[in-house]
PDB file of C-alpha atoms in Angstrom:
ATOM      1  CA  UNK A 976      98.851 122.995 110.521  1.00  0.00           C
ATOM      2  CA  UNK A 977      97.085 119.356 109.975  1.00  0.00           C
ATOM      3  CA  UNK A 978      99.143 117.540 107.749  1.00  0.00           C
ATOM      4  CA  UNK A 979      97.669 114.159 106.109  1.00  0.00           C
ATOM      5  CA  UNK A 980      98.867 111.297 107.189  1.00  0.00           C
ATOM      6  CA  UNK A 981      96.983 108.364 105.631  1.00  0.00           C
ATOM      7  CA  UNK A 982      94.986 108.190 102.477  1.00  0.00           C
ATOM      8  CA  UNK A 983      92.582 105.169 102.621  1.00  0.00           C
ATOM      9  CA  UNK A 984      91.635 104.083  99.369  1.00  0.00           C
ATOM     10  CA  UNK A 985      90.048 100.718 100.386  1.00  0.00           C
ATOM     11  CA  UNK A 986      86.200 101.040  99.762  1.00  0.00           C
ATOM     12  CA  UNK A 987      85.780 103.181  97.823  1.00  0.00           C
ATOM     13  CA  UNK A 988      83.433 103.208  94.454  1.00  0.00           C
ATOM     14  CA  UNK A 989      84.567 101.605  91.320  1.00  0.00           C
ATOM     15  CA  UNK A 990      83.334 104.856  89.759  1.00  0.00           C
ATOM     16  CA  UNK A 991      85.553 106.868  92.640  1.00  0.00           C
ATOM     17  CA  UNK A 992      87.973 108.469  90.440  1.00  0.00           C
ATOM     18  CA  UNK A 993      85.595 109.369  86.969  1.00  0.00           C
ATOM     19  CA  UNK A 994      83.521 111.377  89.907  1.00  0.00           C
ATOM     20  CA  UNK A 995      86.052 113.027  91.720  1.00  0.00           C
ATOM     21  CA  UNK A 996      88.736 114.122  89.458  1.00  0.00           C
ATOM     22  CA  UNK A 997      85.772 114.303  85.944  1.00  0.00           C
ATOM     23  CA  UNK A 998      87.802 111.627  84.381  1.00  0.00           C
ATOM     24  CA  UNK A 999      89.813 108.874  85.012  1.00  0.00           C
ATOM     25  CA  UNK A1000      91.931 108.941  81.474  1.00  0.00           C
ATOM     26  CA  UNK A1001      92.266 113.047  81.965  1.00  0.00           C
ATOM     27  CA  UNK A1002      93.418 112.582  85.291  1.00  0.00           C
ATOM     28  CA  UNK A1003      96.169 110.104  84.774  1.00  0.00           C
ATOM     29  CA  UNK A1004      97.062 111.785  81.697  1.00  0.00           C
ATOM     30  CA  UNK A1005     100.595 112.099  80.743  1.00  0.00           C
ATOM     31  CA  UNK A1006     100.088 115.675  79.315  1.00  0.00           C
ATOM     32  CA  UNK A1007      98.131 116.211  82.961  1.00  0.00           C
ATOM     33  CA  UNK A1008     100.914 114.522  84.667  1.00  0.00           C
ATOM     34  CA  UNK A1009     103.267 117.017  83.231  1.00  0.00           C
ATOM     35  CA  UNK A1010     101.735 120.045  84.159  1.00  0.00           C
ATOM     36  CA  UNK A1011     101.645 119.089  87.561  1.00  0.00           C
ATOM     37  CA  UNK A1012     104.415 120.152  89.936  1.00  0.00           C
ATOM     38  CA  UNK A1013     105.395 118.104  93.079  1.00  0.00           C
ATOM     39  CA  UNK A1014     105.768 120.640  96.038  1.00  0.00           C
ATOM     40  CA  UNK A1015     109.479 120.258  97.315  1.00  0.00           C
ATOM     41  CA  UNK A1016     109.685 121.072 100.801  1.00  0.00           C
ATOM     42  CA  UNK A1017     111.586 123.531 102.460  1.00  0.00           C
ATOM     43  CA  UNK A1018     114.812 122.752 104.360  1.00  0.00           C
ATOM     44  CA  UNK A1019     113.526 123.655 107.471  1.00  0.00           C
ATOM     45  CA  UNK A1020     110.323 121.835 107.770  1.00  0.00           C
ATOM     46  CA  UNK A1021     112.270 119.021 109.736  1.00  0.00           C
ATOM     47  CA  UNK A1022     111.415 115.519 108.647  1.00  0.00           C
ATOM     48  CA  UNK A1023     108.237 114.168 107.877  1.00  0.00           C
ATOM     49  CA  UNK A1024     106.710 110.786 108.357  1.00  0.00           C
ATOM     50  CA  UNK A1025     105.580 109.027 105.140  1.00  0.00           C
ATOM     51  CA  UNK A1026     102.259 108.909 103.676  1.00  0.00           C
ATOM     52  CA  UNK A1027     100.442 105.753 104.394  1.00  0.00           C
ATOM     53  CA  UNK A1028      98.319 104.968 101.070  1.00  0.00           C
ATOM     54  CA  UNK A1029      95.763 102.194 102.060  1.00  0.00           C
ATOM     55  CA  UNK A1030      94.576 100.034  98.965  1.00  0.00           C
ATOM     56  CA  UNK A1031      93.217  96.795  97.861  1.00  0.00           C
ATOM     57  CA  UNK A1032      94.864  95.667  94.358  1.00  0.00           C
ATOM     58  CA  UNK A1033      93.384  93.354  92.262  1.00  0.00           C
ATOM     59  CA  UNK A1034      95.672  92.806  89.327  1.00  0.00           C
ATOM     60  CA  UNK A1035      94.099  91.172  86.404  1.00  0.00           C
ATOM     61  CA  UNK A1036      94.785  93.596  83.009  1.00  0.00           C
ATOM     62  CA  UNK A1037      98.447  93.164  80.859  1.00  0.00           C
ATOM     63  CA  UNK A1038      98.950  96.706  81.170  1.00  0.00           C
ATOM     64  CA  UNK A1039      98.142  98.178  84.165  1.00  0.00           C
ATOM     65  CA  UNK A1040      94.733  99.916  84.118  1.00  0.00           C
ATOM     66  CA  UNK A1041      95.008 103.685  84.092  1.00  0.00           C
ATOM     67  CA  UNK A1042      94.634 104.272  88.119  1.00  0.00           C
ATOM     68  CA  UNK A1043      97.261 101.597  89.106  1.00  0.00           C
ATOM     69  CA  UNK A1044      99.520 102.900  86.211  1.00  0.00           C
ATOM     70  CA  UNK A1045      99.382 106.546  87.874  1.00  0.00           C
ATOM     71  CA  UNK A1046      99.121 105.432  91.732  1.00  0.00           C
ATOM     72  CA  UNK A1047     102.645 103.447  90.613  1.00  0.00           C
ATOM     73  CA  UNK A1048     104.408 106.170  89.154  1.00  0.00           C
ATOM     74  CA  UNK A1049     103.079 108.603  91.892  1.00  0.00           C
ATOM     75  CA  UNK A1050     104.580 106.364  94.736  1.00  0.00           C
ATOM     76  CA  UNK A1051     107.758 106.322  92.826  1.00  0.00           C
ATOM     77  CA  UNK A1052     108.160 109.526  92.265  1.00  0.00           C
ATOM     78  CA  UNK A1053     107.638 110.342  95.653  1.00  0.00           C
ATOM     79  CA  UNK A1054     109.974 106.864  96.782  1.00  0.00           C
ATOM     80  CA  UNK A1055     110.216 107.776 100.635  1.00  0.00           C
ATOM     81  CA  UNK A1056     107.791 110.182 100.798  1.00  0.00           C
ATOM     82  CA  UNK A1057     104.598 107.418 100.329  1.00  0.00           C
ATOM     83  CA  UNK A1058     104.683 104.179 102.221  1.00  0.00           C
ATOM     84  CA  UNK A1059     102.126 101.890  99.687  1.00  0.00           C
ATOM     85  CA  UNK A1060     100.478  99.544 102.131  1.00  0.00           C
ATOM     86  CA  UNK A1061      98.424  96.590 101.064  1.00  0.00           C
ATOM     87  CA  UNK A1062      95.772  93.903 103.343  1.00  0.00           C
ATOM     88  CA  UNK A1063      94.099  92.555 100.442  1.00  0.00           C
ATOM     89  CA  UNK A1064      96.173  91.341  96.816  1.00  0.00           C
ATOM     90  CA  UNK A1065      94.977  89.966  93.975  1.00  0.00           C
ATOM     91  CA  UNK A1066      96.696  89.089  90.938  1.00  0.00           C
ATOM     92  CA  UNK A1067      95.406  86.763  88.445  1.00  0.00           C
ATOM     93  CA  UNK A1068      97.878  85.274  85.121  1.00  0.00           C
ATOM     94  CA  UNK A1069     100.374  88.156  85.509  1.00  0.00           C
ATOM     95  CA  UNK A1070     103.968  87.706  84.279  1.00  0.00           C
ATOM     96  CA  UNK A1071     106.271  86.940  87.198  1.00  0.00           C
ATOM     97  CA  UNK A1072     108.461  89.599  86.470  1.00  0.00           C
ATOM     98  CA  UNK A1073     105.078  91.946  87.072  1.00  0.00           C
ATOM     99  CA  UNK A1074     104.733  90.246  89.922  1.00  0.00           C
ATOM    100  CA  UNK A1075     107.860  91.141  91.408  1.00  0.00           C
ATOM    101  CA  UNK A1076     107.376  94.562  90.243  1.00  0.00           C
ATOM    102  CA  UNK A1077     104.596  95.063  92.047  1.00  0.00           C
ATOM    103  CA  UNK A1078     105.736  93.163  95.132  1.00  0.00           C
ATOM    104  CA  UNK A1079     108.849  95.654  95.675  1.00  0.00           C
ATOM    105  CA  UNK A1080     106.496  98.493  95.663  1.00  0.00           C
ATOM    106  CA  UNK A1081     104.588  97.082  98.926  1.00  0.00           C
ATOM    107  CA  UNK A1082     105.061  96.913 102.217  1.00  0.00           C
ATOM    108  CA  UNK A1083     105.163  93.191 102.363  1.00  0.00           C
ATOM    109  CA  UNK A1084     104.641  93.224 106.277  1.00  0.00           C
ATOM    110  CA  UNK A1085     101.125  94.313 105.964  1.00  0.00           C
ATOM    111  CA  UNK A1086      99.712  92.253 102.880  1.00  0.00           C
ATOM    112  CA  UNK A1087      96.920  89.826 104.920  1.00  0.00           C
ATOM    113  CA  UNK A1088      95.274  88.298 102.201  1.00  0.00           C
ATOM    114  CA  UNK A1089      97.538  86.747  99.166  1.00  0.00           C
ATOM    115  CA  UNK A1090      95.234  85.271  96.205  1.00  0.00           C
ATOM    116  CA  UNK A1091      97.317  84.383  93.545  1.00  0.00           C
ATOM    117  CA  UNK A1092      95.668  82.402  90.258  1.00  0.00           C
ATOM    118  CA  UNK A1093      98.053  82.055  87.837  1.00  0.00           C
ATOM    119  CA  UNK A1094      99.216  79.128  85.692  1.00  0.00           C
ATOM    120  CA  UNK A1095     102.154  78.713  86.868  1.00  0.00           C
ATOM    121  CA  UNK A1096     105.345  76.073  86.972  1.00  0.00           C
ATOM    122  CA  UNK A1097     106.585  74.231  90.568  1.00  0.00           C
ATOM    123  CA  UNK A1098     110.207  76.549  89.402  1.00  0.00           C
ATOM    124  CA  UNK A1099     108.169  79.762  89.363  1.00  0.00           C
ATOM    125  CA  UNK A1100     105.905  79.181  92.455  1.00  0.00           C
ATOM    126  CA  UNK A1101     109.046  78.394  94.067  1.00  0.00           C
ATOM    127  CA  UNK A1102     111.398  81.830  93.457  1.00  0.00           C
ATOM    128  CA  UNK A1103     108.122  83.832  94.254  1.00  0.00           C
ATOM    129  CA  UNK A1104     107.366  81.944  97.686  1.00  0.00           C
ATOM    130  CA  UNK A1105     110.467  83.647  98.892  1.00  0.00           C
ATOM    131  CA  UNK A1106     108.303  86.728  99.226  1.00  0.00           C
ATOM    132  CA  UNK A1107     105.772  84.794 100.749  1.00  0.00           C
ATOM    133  CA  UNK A1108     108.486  84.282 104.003  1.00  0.00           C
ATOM    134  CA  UNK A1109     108.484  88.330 104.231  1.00  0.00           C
ATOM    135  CA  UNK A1110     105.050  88.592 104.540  1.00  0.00           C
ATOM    136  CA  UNK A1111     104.937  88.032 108.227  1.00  0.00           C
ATOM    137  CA  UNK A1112     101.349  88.743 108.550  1.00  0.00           C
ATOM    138  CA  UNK A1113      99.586  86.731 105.946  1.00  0.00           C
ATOM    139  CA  UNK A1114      96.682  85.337 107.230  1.00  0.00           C
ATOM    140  CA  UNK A1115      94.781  84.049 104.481  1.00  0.00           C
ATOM    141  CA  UNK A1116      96.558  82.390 100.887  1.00  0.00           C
ATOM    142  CA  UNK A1117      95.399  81.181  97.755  1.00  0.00           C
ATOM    143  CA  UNK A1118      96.927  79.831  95.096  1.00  0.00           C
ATOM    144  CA  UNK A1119      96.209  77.983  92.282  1.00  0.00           C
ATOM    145  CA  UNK A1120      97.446  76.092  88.864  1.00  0.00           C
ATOM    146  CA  UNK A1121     100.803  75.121  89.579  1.00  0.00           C
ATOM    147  CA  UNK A1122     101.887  72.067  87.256  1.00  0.00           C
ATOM    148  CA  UNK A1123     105.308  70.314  87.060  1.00  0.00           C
ATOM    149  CA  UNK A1124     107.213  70.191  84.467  1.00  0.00           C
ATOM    150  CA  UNK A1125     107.534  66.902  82.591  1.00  0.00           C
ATOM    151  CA  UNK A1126     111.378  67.620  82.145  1.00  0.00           C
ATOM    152  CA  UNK A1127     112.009  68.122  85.852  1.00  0.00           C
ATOM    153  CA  UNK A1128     114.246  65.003  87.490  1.00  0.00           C
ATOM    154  CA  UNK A1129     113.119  63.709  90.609  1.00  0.00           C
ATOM    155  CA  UNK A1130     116.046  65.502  92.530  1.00  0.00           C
ATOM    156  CA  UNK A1131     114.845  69.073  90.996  1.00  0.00           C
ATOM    157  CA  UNK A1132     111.333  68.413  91.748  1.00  0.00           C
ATOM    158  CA  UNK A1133     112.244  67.606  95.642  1.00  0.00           C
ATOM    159  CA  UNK A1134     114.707  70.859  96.129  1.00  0.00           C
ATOM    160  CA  UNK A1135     111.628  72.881  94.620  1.00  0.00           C
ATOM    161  CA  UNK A1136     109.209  71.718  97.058  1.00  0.00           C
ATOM    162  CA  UNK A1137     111.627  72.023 100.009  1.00  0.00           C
ATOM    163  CA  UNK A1138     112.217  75.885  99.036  1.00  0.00           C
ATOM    164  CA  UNK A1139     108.759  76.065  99.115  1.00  0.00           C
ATOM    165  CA  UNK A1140     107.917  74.437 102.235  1.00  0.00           C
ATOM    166  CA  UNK A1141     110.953  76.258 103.888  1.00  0.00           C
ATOM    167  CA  UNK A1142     108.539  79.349 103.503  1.00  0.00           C
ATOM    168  CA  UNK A1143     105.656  78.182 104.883  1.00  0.00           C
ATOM    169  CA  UNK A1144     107.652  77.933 108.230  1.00  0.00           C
ATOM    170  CA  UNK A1145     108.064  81.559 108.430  1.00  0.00           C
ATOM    171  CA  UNK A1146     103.933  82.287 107.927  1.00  0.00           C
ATOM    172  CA  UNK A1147     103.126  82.163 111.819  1.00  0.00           C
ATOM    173  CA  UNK A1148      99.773  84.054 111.256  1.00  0.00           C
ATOM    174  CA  UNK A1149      98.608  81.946 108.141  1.00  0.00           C
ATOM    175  CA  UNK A1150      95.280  80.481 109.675  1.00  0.00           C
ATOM    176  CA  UNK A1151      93.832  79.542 105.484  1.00  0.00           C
ATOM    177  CA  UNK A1152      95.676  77.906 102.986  1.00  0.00           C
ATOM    178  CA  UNK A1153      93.422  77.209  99.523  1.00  0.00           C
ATOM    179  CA  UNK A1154      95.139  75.126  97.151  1.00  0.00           C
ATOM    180  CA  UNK A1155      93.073  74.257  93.490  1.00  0.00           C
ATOM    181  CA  UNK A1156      94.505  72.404  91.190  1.00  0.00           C
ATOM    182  CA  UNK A1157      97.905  72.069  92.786  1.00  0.00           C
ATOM    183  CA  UNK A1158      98.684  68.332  93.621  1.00  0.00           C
ATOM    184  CA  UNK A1159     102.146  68.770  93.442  1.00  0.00           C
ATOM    185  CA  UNK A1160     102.089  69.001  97.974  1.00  0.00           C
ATOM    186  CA  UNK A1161     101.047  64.757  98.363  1.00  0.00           C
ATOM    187  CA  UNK A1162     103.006  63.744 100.852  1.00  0.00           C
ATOM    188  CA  UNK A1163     104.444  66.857 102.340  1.00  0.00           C
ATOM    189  CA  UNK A1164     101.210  68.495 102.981  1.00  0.00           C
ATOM    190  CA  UNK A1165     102.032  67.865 106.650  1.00  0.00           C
ATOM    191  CA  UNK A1166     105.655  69.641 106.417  1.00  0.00           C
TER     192      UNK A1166
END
């Protein structure tokens, strides 16, 4: 018996879901959610590999739209059972604690393309680069808006930037860096 193994949700049409399932709201639905059952399996099935879920996220909405609301608490439901996996993210003036939300749903090995515009502190672009030195096959980043604070000493300022810097040495495959209005990397651009 064929048993899926990856669900590619890449390219497909904005208007995807409304067609397939008649509606996006009645499909993520909590009362629909409810009535649905997951399918345990039996003991002796043996193991099973995960499902590999292929998306692009673009993350611009305070909440969650009503498909990345449901594909969240589907994978978590299932945690084990789906393996989310990302090329392409997007998130644009999302709370960092969203943001790390998000991240610890992902497969951070497989995100190729990070494009992050937020307005942002050095302090906060700092404790989220540390997921940037996971994502061992980031090819392309983009970030934007960082400003320091006016209250940061000299000292605090420096130990930011080296934290930073510290995870740009473990981006081998970065090949693009885009940088807009961040001028905070004069004189350590070449670090």
């Amino acid at each position: 018996r064929w048993k899926l193994q990856v669900l590619d949700l890449r390219k497909v049409h904005g208007n995807f879901w409304r067609t397939w399932s008649g509606a996006v709201v009645d499909a993520c639905s909590p009362g629909v959610m409810k009535e649905r059952q997951t399918v345990k399996a039996s003991p002796d099935t043996g193991p099973t590999l995960p499902l590999k879920v292929l998306v692009n996220l673009r993350f611009q909405q305070r909440p969650l739209n009503a498909f990345l609301s449901f594909l969240f608490h589907w994978v978590d439901a299932r945690k084990g059972l789906i393996q989310l996996c990302c090329k392409k993210l997007q998130m644009c003036s999302l709370p960092v604690c969203t943001i790390e939300k998000i991240l610890e749903r992902l497969d951070l090995d497989l995100i190729q393309q990070l494009d992050m515009q937020c307005f942002w502190r050095l302090s906060t672009l700092a404790t989220f680069a540390t997921y940037w030195g996971q994502m061992s096959n980031l090819r392309k980043l983009f970030f934007s808006h960082v400003y320091v604070s006016a209250y940061a000493s000299k000292e605090e300022r420096d130990q930011l930037m080296d934290d930073i810097i510290s995870q740009f040495a473990k981006m081998d495959s970065l090949r693009r860096l885009y940088l807009d209005g961040v001028f905070l990397l004069e004189g350590c651009l070449c670090q």
